[in-house]
PDB file of C-alpha atoms in Angstrom:
ATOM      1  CA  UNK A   9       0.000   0.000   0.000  1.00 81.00           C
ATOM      2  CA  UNK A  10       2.764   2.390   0.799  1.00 85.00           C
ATOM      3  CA  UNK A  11       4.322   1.849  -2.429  1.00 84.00           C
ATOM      4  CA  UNK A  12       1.272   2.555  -4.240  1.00 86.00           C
ATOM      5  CA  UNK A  13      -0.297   5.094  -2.388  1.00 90.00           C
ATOM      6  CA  UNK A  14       2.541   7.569  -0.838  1.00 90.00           C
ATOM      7  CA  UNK A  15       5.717   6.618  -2.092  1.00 88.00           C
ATOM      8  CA  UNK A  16       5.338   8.893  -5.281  1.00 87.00           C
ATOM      9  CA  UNK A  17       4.285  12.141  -3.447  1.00 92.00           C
ATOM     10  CA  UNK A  18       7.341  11.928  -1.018  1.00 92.00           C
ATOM     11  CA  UNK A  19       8.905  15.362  -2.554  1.00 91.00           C
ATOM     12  CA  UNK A  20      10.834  16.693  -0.007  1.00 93.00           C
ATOM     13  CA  UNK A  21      14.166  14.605   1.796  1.00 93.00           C
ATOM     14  CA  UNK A  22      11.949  12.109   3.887  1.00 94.00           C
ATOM     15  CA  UNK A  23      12.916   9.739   6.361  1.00 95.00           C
ATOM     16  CA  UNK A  24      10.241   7.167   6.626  1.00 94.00           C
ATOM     17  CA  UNK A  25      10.985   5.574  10.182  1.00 94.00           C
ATOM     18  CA  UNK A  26       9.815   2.151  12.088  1.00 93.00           C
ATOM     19  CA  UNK A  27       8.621  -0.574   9.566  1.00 93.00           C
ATOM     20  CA  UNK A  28       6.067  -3.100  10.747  1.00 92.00           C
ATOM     21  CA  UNK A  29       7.894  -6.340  11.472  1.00 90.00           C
ATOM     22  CA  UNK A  30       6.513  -8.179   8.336  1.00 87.00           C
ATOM     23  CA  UNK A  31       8.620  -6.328   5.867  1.00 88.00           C
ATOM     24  CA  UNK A  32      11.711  -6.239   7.554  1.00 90.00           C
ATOM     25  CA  UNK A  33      12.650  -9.747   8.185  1.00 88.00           C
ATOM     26  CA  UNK A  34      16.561  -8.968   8.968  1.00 90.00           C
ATOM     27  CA  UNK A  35      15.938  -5.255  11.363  1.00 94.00           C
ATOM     28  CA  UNK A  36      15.989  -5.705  14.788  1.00 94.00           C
ATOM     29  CA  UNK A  37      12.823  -5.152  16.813  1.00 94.00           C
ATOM     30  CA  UNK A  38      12.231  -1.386  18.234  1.00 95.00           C
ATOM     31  CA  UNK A  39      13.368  -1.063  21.818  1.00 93.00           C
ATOM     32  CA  UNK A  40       9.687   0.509  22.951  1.00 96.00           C
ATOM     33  CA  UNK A  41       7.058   0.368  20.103  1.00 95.00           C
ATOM     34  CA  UNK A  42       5.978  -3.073  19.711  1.00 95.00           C
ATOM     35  CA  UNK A  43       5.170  -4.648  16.039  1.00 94.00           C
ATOM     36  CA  UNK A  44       7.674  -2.478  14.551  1.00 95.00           C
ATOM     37  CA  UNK A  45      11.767  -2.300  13.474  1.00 94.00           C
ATOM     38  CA  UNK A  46      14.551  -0.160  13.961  1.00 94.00           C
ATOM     39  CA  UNK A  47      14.191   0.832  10.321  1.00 94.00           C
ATOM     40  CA  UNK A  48      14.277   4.099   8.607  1.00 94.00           C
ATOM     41  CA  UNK A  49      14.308   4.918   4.309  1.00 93.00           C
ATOM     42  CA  UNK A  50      15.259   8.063   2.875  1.00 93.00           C
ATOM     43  CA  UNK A  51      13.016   9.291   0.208  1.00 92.00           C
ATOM     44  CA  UNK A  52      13.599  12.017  -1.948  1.00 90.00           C
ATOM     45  CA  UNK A  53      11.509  12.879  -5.362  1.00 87.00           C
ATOM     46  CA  UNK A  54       9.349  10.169  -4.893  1.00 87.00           C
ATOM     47  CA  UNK A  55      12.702   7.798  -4.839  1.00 86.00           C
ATOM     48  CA  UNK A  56      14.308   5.735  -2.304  1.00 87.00           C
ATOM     49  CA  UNK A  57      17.403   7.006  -1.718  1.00 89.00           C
ATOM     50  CA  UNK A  58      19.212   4.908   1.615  1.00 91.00           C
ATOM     51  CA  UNK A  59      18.129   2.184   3.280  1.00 92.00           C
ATOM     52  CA  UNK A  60      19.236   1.633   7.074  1.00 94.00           C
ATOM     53  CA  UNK A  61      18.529  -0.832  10.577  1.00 93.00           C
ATOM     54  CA  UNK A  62      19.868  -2.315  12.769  1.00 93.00           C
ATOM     55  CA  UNK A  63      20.369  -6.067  12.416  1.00 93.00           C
ATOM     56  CA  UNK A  64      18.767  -8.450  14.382  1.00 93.00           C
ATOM     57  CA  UNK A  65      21.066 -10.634  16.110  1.00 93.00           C
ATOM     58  CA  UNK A  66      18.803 -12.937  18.006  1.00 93.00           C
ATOM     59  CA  UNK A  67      18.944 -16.570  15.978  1.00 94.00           C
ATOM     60  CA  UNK A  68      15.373 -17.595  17.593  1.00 94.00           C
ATOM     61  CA  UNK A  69      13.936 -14.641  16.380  1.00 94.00           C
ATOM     62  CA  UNK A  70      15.584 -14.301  13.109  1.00 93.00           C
ATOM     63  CA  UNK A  71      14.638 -18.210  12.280  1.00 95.00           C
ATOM     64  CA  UNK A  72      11.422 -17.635  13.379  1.00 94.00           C
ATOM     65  CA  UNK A  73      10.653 -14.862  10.686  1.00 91.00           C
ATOM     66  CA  UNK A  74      12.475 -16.358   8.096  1.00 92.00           C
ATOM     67  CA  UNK A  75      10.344 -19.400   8.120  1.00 93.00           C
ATOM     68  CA  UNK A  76       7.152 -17.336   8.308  1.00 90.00           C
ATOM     69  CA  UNK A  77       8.804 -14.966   5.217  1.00 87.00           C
ATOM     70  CA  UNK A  78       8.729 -18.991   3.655  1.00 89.00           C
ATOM     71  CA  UNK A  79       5.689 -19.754   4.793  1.00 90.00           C
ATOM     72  CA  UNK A  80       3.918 -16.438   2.844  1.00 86.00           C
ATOM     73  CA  UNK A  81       5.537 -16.376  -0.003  1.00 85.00           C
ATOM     74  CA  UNK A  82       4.604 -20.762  -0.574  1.00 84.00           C
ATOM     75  CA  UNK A  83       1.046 -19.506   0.439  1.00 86.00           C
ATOM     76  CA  UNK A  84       1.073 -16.325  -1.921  1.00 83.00           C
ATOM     77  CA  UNK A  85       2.012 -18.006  -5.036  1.00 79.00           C
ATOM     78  CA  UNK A  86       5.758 -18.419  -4.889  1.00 74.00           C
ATOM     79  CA  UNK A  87       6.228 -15.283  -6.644  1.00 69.00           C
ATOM     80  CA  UNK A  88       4.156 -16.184  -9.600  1.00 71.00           C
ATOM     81  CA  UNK A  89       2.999 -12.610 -11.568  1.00 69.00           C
ATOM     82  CA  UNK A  90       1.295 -14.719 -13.803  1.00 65.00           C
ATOM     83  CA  UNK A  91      -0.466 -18.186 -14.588  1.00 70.00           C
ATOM     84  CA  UNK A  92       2.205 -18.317 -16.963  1.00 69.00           C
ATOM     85  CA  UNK A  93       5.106 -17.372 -14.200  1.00 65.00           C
ATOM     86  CA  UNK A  94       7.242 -20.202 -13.101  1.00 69.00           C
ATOM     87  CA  UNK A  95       7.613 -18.115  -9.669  1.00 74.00           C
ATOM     88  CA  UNK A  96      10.859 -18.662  -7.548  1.00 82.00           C
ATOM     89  CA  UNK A  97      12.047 -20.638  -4.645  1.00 84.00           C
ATOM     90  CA  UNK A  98      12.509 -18.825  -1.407  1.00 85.00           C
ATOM     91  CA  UNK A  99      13.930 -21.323   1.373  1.00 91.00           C
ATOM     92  CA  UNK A 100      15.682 -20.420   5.271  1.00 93.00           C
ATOM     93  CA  UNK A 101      19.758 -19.524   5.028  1.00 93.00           C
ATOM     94  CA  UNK A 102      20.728 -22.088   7.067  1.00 95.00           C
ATOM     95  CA  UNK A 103      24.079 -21.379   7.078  1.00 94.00           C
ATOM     96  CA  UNK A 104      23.020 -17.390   8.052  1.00 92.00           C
ATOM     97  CA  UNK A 105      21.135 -18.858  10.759  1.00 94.00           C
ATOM     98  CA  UNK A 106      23.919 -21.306  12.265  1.00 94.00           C
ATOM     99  CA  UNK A 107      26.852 -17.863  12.414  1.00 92.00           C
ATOM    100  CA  UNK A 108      23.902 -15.895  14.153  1.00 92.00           C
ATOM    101  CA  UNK A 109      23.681 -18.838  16.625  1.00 93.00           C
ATOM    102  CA  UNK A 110      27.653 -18.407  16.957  1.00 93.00           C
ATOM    103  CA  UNK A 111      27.307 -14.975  17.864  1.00 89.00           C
ATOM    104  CA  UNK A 112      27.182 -11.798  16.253  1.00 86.00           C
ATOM    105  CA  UNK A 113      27.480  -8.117  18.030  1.00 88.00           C
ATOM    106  CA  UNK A 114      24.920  -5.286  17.668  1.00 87.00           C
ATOM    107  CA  UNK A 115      25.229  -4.204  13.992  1.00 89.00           C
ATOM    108  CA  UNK A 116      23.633  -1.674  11.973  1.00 90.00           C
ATOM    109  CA  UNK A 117      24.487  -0.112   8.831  1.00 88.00           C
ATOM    110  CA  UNK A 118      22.802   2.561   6.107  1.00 90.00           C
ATOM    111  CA  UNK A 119      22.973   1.758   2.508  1.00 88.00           C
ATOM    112  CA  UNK A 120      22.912   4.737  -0.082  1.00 87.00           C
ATOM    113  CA  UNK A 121      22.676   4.193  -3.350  1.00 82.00           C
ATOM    114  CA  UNK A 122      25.093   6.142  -5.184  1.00 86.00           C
ATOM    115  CA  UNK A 123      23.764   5.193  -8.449  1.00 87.00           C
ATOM    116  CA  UNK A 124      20.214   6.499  -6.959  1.00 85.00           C
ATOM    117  CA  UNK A 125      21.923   9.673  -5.885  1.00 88.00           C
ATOM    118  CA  UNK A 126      23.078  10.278  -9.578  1.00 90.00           C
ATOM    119  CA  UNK A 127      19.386   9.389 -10.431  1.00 87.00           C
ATOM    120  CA  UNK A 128      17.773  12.329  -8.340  1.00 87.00           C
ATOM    121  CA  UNK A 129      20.960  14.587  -9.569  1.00 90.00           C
ATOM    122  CA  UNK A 130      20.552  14.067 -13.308  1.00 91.00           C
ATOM    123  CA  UNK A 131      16.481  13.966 -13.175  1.00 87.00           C
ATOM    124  CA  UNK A 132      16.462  10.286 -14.528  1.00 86.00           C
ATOM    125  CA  UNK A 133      13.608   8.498 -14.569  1.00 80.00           C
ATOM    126  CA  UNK A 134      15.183   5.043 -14.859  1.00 83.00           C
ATOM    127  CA  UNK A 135      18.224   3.342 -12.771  1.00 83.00           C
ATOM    128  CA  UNK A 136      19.554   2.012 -16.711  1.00 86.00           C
ATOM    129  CA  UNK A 137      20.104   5.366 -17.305  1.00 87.00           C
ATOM    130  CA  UNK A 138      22.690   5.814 -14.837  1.00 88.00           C
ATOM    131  CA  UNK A 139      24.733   2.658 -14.094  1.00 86.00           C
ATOM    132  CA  UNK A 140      27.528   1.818 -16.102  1.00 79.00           C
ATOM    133  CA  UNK A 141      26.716  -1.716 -17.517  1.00 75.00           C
ATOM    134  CA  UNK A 142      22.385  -2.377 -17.513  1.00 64.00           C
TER     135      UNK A 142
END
């Protein structure tokens, strides 16, 4: 819904904060506000421009969401657009899950696009435009 319905009318730099637990399987749970993440997006022009949370580092938790994130997309159509779609496999990282159960310290991290950057700076309308092999 957010997509559809506001995404496009986000003009001015916007940081969109605390993402509802379903759509951000790896972000760690927010410290007072449950059924939401530690999650923010920057959106500028309508575009998302970074991407940043902090990673959740509890294996029980993490496994836990990963096999519901399974358990959707099997029930949703395996990410079939079409009758015609063969869809695609989504299973658990076993192997993620296993290091987490290791150990891993509090982590967080931002991600900005740089070739989303030259997007907004150039007035693209397309990410081909931009990168240097499409």
């Amino acid at each position: 819904v957010f997509e559809e319905v506001v995404e496009s009318t986000l003009r001015q730099p916007t940081f969109v904060l605390e993402h509802p637990l379903e759509i951000s399987p790896l972000a760690k749970p927010h410290r007072s506000k449950p059924g939401v993440t530690e999650r923010f997006e920057l959106f500028i022009q309508g575009r998302e421009l970074a991407n940043s949370f902090s990673e959740l580092t509890d294996p029980i938790d993490q496994r836990e969401r990963l096999v519901a994130q399974v358990s959707t997309h099997a029930a949703t159509g395996g990410g079939k657009e079409s009758k015609d779609d063969a869809g695609y496999e989504v299973k658990v990282d076993e192997d993620f899950l296993t290091a987490l159960e290791f150990g891993m310290p509090p982590t967080g991290g931002m991600g900005l696009g740089v070739d989303r950057l030259v997007m907004l700076m150039t007035n693209s309308a397309s990410i081909r435009d931009v990168i240097a092999f499409p």
